[in-house]
Coordinates of C-alpha atoms in Angstrom, one line a residue:
R222 CA 0.4 0.1 -0.2
S223 CA 1.5 2.7 -1.4
L224 CA 0.8 6.3 -1.0
V225 CA 2.3 8.6 -3.0
G226 CA 3.0 12.2 -0.7
S227 CA 2.2 10.3 2.6
E228 CA 4.3 8.7 5.4
M229 CA 3.2 5.6 4.3
C230 CA 5.2 6.1 1.0
I231 CA 7.8 3.3 0.4
R232 CA 11.2 4.3 0.5
D233 CA 13.6 3.6 -2.9
S234 CA 15.8 0.8 -2.6
A235 CA 19.4 1.6 -0.8
K236 CA 21.9 1.9 -3.3
G237 CA 25.6 2.8 -1.4
A238 CA 28.2 2.1 -0.7
D239 CA 31.0 1.8 2.1
I240 CA 33.8 4.2 1.4
S241 CA 35.0 4.0 5.5
W242 CA 38.6 4.3 3.7
L243 CA 37.8 7.9 2.4
T244 CA 39.3 9.9 5.0
Q245 CA 42.8 8.2 5.3
M246 CA 42.9 8.0 1.3
E247 CA 42.3 11.6 1.3
A248 CA 44.5 12.5 4.0
S249 CA 47.2 10.6 1.3
G250 CA 46.4 12.7 -1.4
A251 CA 43.6 10.8 -3.4
K252 CA 41.6 12.7 -5.6
F253 CA 38.5 11.8 -6.8
Y254 CA 36.9 12.9 -10.4
D255 CA 33.5 12.4 -12.6
A256 CA 33.8 11.5 -16.3
S257 CA 34.3 14.8 -17.6
G258 CA 37.1 15.3 -15.6
R259 CA 36.0 17.4 -13.2
Q260 CA 37.4 16.8 -9.5
T261 CA 34.5 16.4 -7.3
E262 CA 34.4 15.4 -3.7
C263 CA 33.8 11.8 -3.6
M264 CA 30.8 11.3 -1.6
T265 CA 29.4 14.1 -3.9
L266 CA 30.4 12.0 -6.6
M267 CA 28.7 8.7 -5.0
R268 CA 25.6 10.0 -5.3
D269 CA 26.1 11.9 -8.9
L270 CA 26.9 8.0 -10.1
G271 CA 23.6 7.1 -8.6
M272 CA 24.0 6.2 -4.7
N273 CA 21.6 7.3 -1.6
S274 CA 23.3 5.8 1.0
I275 CA 26.6 5.3 2.9
R276 CA 28.0 2.5 4.8
L277 CA 31.0 3.4 7.7
R278 CA 32.7 0.5 9.5
V279 CA 33.5 1.4 13.4
W280 CA 36.5 0.2 15.3
V281 CA 37.0 0.2 19.2
N282 CA 40.5 1.4 19.4
P283 CA 42.2 1.5 16.1
S284 CA 46.2 2.2 16.3
D285 CA 45.9 4.9 13.6
G286 CA 42.8 6.3 15.0
W287 CA 41.1 6.1 11.3
C288 CA 37.5 4.3 11.5
N289 CA 37.5 5.8 15.8
K290 CA 34.6 7.3 16.7
S291 CA 35.0 10.9 15.6
D292 CA 36.5 9.6 12.1
V293 CA 33.2 7.9 11.6
V294 CA 31.4 11.3 13.3
A295 CA 33.0 13.0 10.1
K296 CA 32.5 10.9 7.7
A297 CA 28.8 10.8 8.9
W298 CA 28.4 14.6 8.9
R299 CA 29.8 14.8 5.5
A300 CA 26.9 12.1 4.4
H301 CA 24.5 14.0 6.3
Q302 CA 25.3 17.2 4.7
L303 CA 24.6 15.7 1.2
G304 CA 20.9 13.8 2.4
M305 CA 22.4 10.4 1.9
R306 CA 21.2 7.5 4.0
L307 CA 23.4 6.0 6.7
M308 CA 24.4 2.9 8.1
I309 CA 27.0 2.1 11.2
D310 CA 28.8 -0.6 10.8
F311 CA 30.2 -1.9 14.2
H312 CA 33.5 -4.6 14.1
Y313 CA 32.8 -4.7 18.2
S314 CA 37.2 -4.7 17.3
D315 CA 40.4 -2.8 17.3
V316 CA 40.6 -3.7 13.4
W317 CA 38.9 -5.7 11.0
A318 CA 36.5 -8.6 12.0
D319 CA 35.0 -11.0 9.3
P320 CA 34.6 -14.7 9.5
G321 CA 38.1 -15.8 9.4
K322 CA 39.2 -13.2 12.3
Q323 CA 36.9 -11.4 15.4
N324 CA 39.5 -10.3 17.4
I325 CA 38.5 -9.1 21.2
P326 CA 39.7 -5.2 21.6
A327 CA 42.8 -4.9 23.9
A328 CA 40.6 -2.9 26.0
W329 CA 38.4 -5.5 27.0
V330 CA 40.7 -8.8 27.2
G331 CA 39.9 -10.7 30.6
L332 CA 36.3 -8.9 30.6
S333 CA 33.5 -11.5 31.7
L334 CA 30.6 -12.2 30.0
N335 CA 28.6 -9.7 31.5
E336 CA 31.4 -6.9 31.7
T337 CA 31.5 -7.7 27.8
K338 CA 27.9 -6.8 27.6
V339 CA 28.4 -3.8 29.0
A340 CA 31.3 -2.7 27.4
I341 CA 29.8 -3.6 24.0
A342 CA 26.6 -1.0 25.0
D343 CA 29.0 1.4 26.7
H344 CA 30.8 1.3 23.4
T345 CA 27.5 1.5 20.7
K346 CA 25.9 4.3 22.8
D347 CA 28.7 6.2 22.9
V348 CA 29.4 5.8 19.4
L349 CA 25.8 6.5 18.3
N350 CA 25.2 9.4 20.7
A351 CA 28.0 11.1 19.4
L352 CA 26.0 11.0 15.8
K353 CA 22.7 12.2 17.9
D354 CA 24.6 15.4 19.4
K355 CA 25.2 16.1 15.7
G356 CA 21.4 15.5 14.5
I357 CA 22.3 12.4 12.5
T358 CA 19.9 9.4 12.4
P359 CA 21.7 6.5 11.4
E360 CA 18.8 4.2 9.2
W361 CA 20.5 1.1 9.8
V362 CA 23.1 -0.2 12.7
Q363 CA 25.0 -3.3 12.0
V364 CA 25.7 -5.3 15.3
G365 CA 29.1 -6.7 14.0
N366 CA 30.3 -7.2 10.8
E367 CA 30.4 -11.1 9.1
T368 CA 29.3 -12.7 12.5
S369 CA 29.1 -15.9 10.5
N370 CA 30.8 -17.9 13.5
G371 CA 29.8 -14.8 15.8
F372 CA 32.1 -12.6 17.4
L373 CA 34.4 -11.1 20.4
W374 CA 36.2 -14.7 20.1
D375 CA 36.2 -16.9 22.0
M376 CA 33.6 -15.7 24.2
G377 CA 31.1 -15.1 21.7
Q378 CA 32.4 -17.9 19.1
A379 CA 29.3 -19.6 17.8
D380 CA 30.3 -22.9 17.4
R381 CA 31.9 -23.3 20.9
N382 CA 29.6 -20.6 22.8
P383 CA 26.6 -20.1 20.9
K384 CA 24.7 -19.0 23.8
Q385 CA 27.2 -16.0 24.7
Y386 CA 27.3 -15.3 21.2
A387 CA 23.4 -14.8 21.2
E388 CA 23.4 -13.0 24.7
L389 CA 26.8 -10.3 23.3
F390 CA 24.4 -9.7 20.5
A391 CA 21.1 -9.0 22.6
A392 CA 23.2 -6.4 24.1
G393 CA 24.5 -4.5 21.1
Y394 CA 20.9 -4.5 19.8
E395 CA 19.4 -3.2 22.9
A396 CA 22.0 -0.7 22.9
V397 CA 21.2 0.6 19.5
K398 CA 17.6 1.0 20.4
A399 CA 18.1 2.6 23.7
V400 CA 19.7 5.7 21.5
F401 CA 17.6 5.2 18.0
P402 CA 14.8 3.2 18.6
Q403 CA 13.5 3.7 15.2
S404 CA 17.2 2.4 13.9
I405 CA 16.9 -0.8 12.0
V406 CA 19.2 -3.3 13.5
I407 CA 21.2 -5.9 11.1
V408 CA 22.8 -8.9 11.8
H409 CA 25.2 -9.7 8.7
L410 CA 27.0 -12.9 7.9
D411 CA 28.9 -13.7 4.9
N412 CA 28.4 -15.9 1.5
G413 CA 24.8 -14.6 1.0
F414 CA 24.7 -17.8 -1.4
D415 CA 24.6 -20.4 1.2
N416 CA 21.5 -21.1 3.3
E417 CA 22.6 -23.4 5.7
L418 CA 25.1 -21.1 7.3
Y419 CA 21.9 -18.4 7.5
N420 CA 20.1 -21.1 9.2
W421 CA 22.8 -22.1 11.3
N422 CA 23.8 -19.0 12.5
L423 CA 20.1 -16.8 12.8
D424 CA 18.9 -20.0 14.2
I425 CA 21.4 -19.8 17.5
L426 CA 20.3 -16.1 17.7
K427 CA 16.7 -17.1 17.4
N428 CA 16.9 -20.1 19.7
N429 CA 18.3 -18.2 22.6
G430 CA 16.5 -14.7 22.5
A431 CA 18.4 -12.4 20.5
K432 CA 16.6 -10.2 18.2
W433 CA 17.3 -8.5 14.8
D434 CA 15.2 -6.6 12.3
M435 CA 17.1 -7.1 9.6
I436 CA 19.9 -10.0 8.0
G437 CA 22.6 -8.0 6.0
M438 CA 24.8 -10.1 3.3
S439 CA 28.3 -10.2 1.8
L440 CA 27.7 -11.4 -1.7
Y441 CA 31.4 -11.6 -3.6
P442 CA 31.1 -14.1 -6.8
Y443 CA 34.7 -13.4 -7.1
W444 CA 35.6 -14.8 -3.6
A445 CA 33.2 -17.5 -4.2
L446 CA 34.6 -19.0 -7.1
N447 CA 38.1 -18.7 -5.3
S448 CA 37.1 -20.6 -2.8
G449 CA 35.4 -22.8 -4.7
K450 CA 32.2 -22.8 -2.5
E451 CA 30.5 -21.8 -6.2
T452 CA 31.0 -22.9 -9.9
S453 CA 30.2 -19.7 -11.5
A454 CA 29.2 -16.3 -10.6
E455 CA 26.1 -16.2 -12.2
K456 CA 25.4 -19.2 -10.0
T457 CA 26.7 -17.6 -6.9
I458 CA 24.2 -14.8 -7.6
T459 CA 20.9 -16.9 -8.1
D460 CA 22.0 -18.9 -5.2
C461 CA 22.0 -15.8 -2.8
I462 CA 18.8 -14.4 -4.3
A463 CA 17.2 -17.9 -3.7
N464 CA 18.6 -17.0 -0.2
I465 CA 17.1 -14.1 0.3
K466 CA 13.9 -15.6 -0.3
K467 CA 14.6 -18.3 2.0
V468 CA 15.8 -16.5 5.2
S469 CA 12.9 -13.4 4.8
E470 CA 10.3 -15.9 4.9
K471 CA 11.6 -18.6 7.4
Y472 CA 12.4 -15.2 9.9
D473 CA 10.0 -13.0 8.5
C474 CA 12.1 -10.0 7.9
D475 CA 13.9 -7.6 5.3
V476 CA 17.1 -8.5 3.7
M477 CA 20.2 -6.3 2.3
I478 CA 23.2 -7.3 0.0
V479 CA 25.1 -4.5 2.7
E480 CA 28.6 -5.5 0.9
T481 CA 29.4 -6.6 -2.7
G482 CA 32.1 -5.9 -5.3
M483 CA 33.2 -6.9 -8.8
E484 CA 36.8 -7.6 -10.1
C485 CA 38.6 -4.7 -11.0
A486 CA 42.2 -5.2 -11.0
D487 CA 44.7 -7.9 -12.3
D488 CA 47.3 -10.1 -10.2
N489 CA 49.5 -7.2 -10.4
G490 CA 47.0 -4.4 -8.8
K491 CA 46.4 -3.0 -12.7
L492 CA 42.9 -1.8 -13.9
A493 CA 41.5 -5.0 -15.2
G494 CA 40.8 -5.2 -19.0
D495 CA 37.4 -3.6 -20.4
A496 CA 36.0 -7.3 -20.6
V497 CA 36.5 -8.1 -17.0
L498 CA 35.6 -4.7 -16.1
A499 CA 32.1 -5.1 -18.4
E500 CA 31.5 -8.3 -16.9
G501 CA 31.5 -7.1 -13.7
K502 CA 29.1 -4.4 -14.7
A503 CA 26.8 -6.8 -15.9
L504 CA 26.9 -9.1 -12.7
L505 CA 26.2 -5.8 -10.5
S506 CA 23.2 -4.7 -12.4
R507 CA 22.0 -8.2 -12.5
I508 CA 22.2 -8.5 -8.3
L509 CA 20.7 -4.5 -8.4
E510 CA 17.9 -5.3 -10.7
E511 CA 17.0 -9.0 -8.9
C512 CA 17.4 -7.7 -5.5
R513 CA 14.6 -4.9 -6.6
D514 CA 12.7 -7.3 -8.3
N515 CA 12.9 -10.6 -8.0
T516 CA 12.7 -11.0 -4.1
D517 CA 9.0 -10.0 -3.4
G518 CA 10.1 -7.1 -2.1
R519 CA 12.1 -8.3 0.8
C520 CA 15.6 -7.2 0.0
K521 CA 16.0 -3.5 0.6
G522 CA 19.3 -2.6 -1.2
V523 CA 22.9 -3.2 -2.1
F524 CA 25.8 -1.2 -0.7
Y525 CA 29.1 -2.0 -2.8
W526 CA 32.3 -2.4 -0.7
E527 CA 34.9 0.2 -1.1
P528 CA 34.2 1.4 -4.8
E529 CA 36.6 4.4 -4.5
C530 CA 39.9 2.4 -4.0
K531 CA 42.3 2.3 -6.6
P532 CA 43.4 -1.1 -8.4
S533 CA 46.8 -0.9 -6.5
Q534 CA 45.2 -1.0 -3.1
Y535 CA 41.9 -3.4 -3.6
R536 CA 41.1 -5.8 -6.3
L537 CA 37.6 -5.5 -6.2
G538 CA 36.9 -1.8 -6.1
A539 CA 35.3 0.0 -8.8
F540 CA 37.7 3.4 -9.7
T541 CA 41.3 3.8 -12.1
E542 CA 44.3 4.2 -10.2
D543 CA 43.9 7.8 -10.8
G544 CA 40.3 8.5 -9.2
Y545 CA 37.7 8.0 -12.2
P546 CA 34.7 5.9 -11.9
T547 CA 35.1 2.4 -14.2
V548 CA 32.1 1.1 -16.2
I549 CA 31.5 -0.7 -13.4
M550 CA 29.6 2.1 -11.3
D551 CA 27.4 2.7 -14.5
A552 CA 25.0 0.4 -13.3
F553 CA 23.8 2.0 -10.4

């Protein structure tokens, strides 16, 4: 029931990017250009390329300061000034958290379960209140990043301590709602094509009383093929769309592709050839279209992970070495 012009009007799909590296790149002299060669501030360029949302990661006490509270607030303010929708991604670590590593922040080492729950809540509220003080309300908040086997290891490792994983997640959820009751809390797992993983992980949360509002997925055809978990990029997408339908029905909640990315560089960190870039655009276009049109309305958007990166910096970015968007970005 969409009543145009009313509060019930259904919002457009989120089309966005995680550009958390941006301030660090700018400090190193990175500049960005539109297709006509005009230097353009990166977030403005993302908006002009068709995006309406920005995702930002948060680390607890990063050694170099990037992606800490003040850096996140500075980037969020810039997105806010452009009218972009905002997703905040709590890693609950001092550095990268993903399925291969979920390292507890140094300041939290040795805490009991209850003390760790307090630490999660305090950190979450601290960052979110800093945004609130600036008049910024994140539409979505991730409790953990790719918590496929839980987070805050070993305490919250899902295969070893499933109940504790659920308790720690619940502490994050409640902390978000205490500051922003309307923000959508996301549980984020990798390998969006793997229905078995999602059933296993989400059943742990559900059966132990933890709540979430939305399921976040990572979908990387390149890594799925590289790891031997899928046989083609097209099948990876097909399986992910099927999984979106299954989990959204089973758990009665919406889904978002919170990370995706296409091959943009070769083995030597040079810009990939035209055929590879064109394939990346085609795959991303398919993901955007199917998420919008083929998930019974359950998939609410797609975020590209760090498209602004140079080929020498990250293989699955979407820009040239000198700061121009590639054809991949045309999908948006």
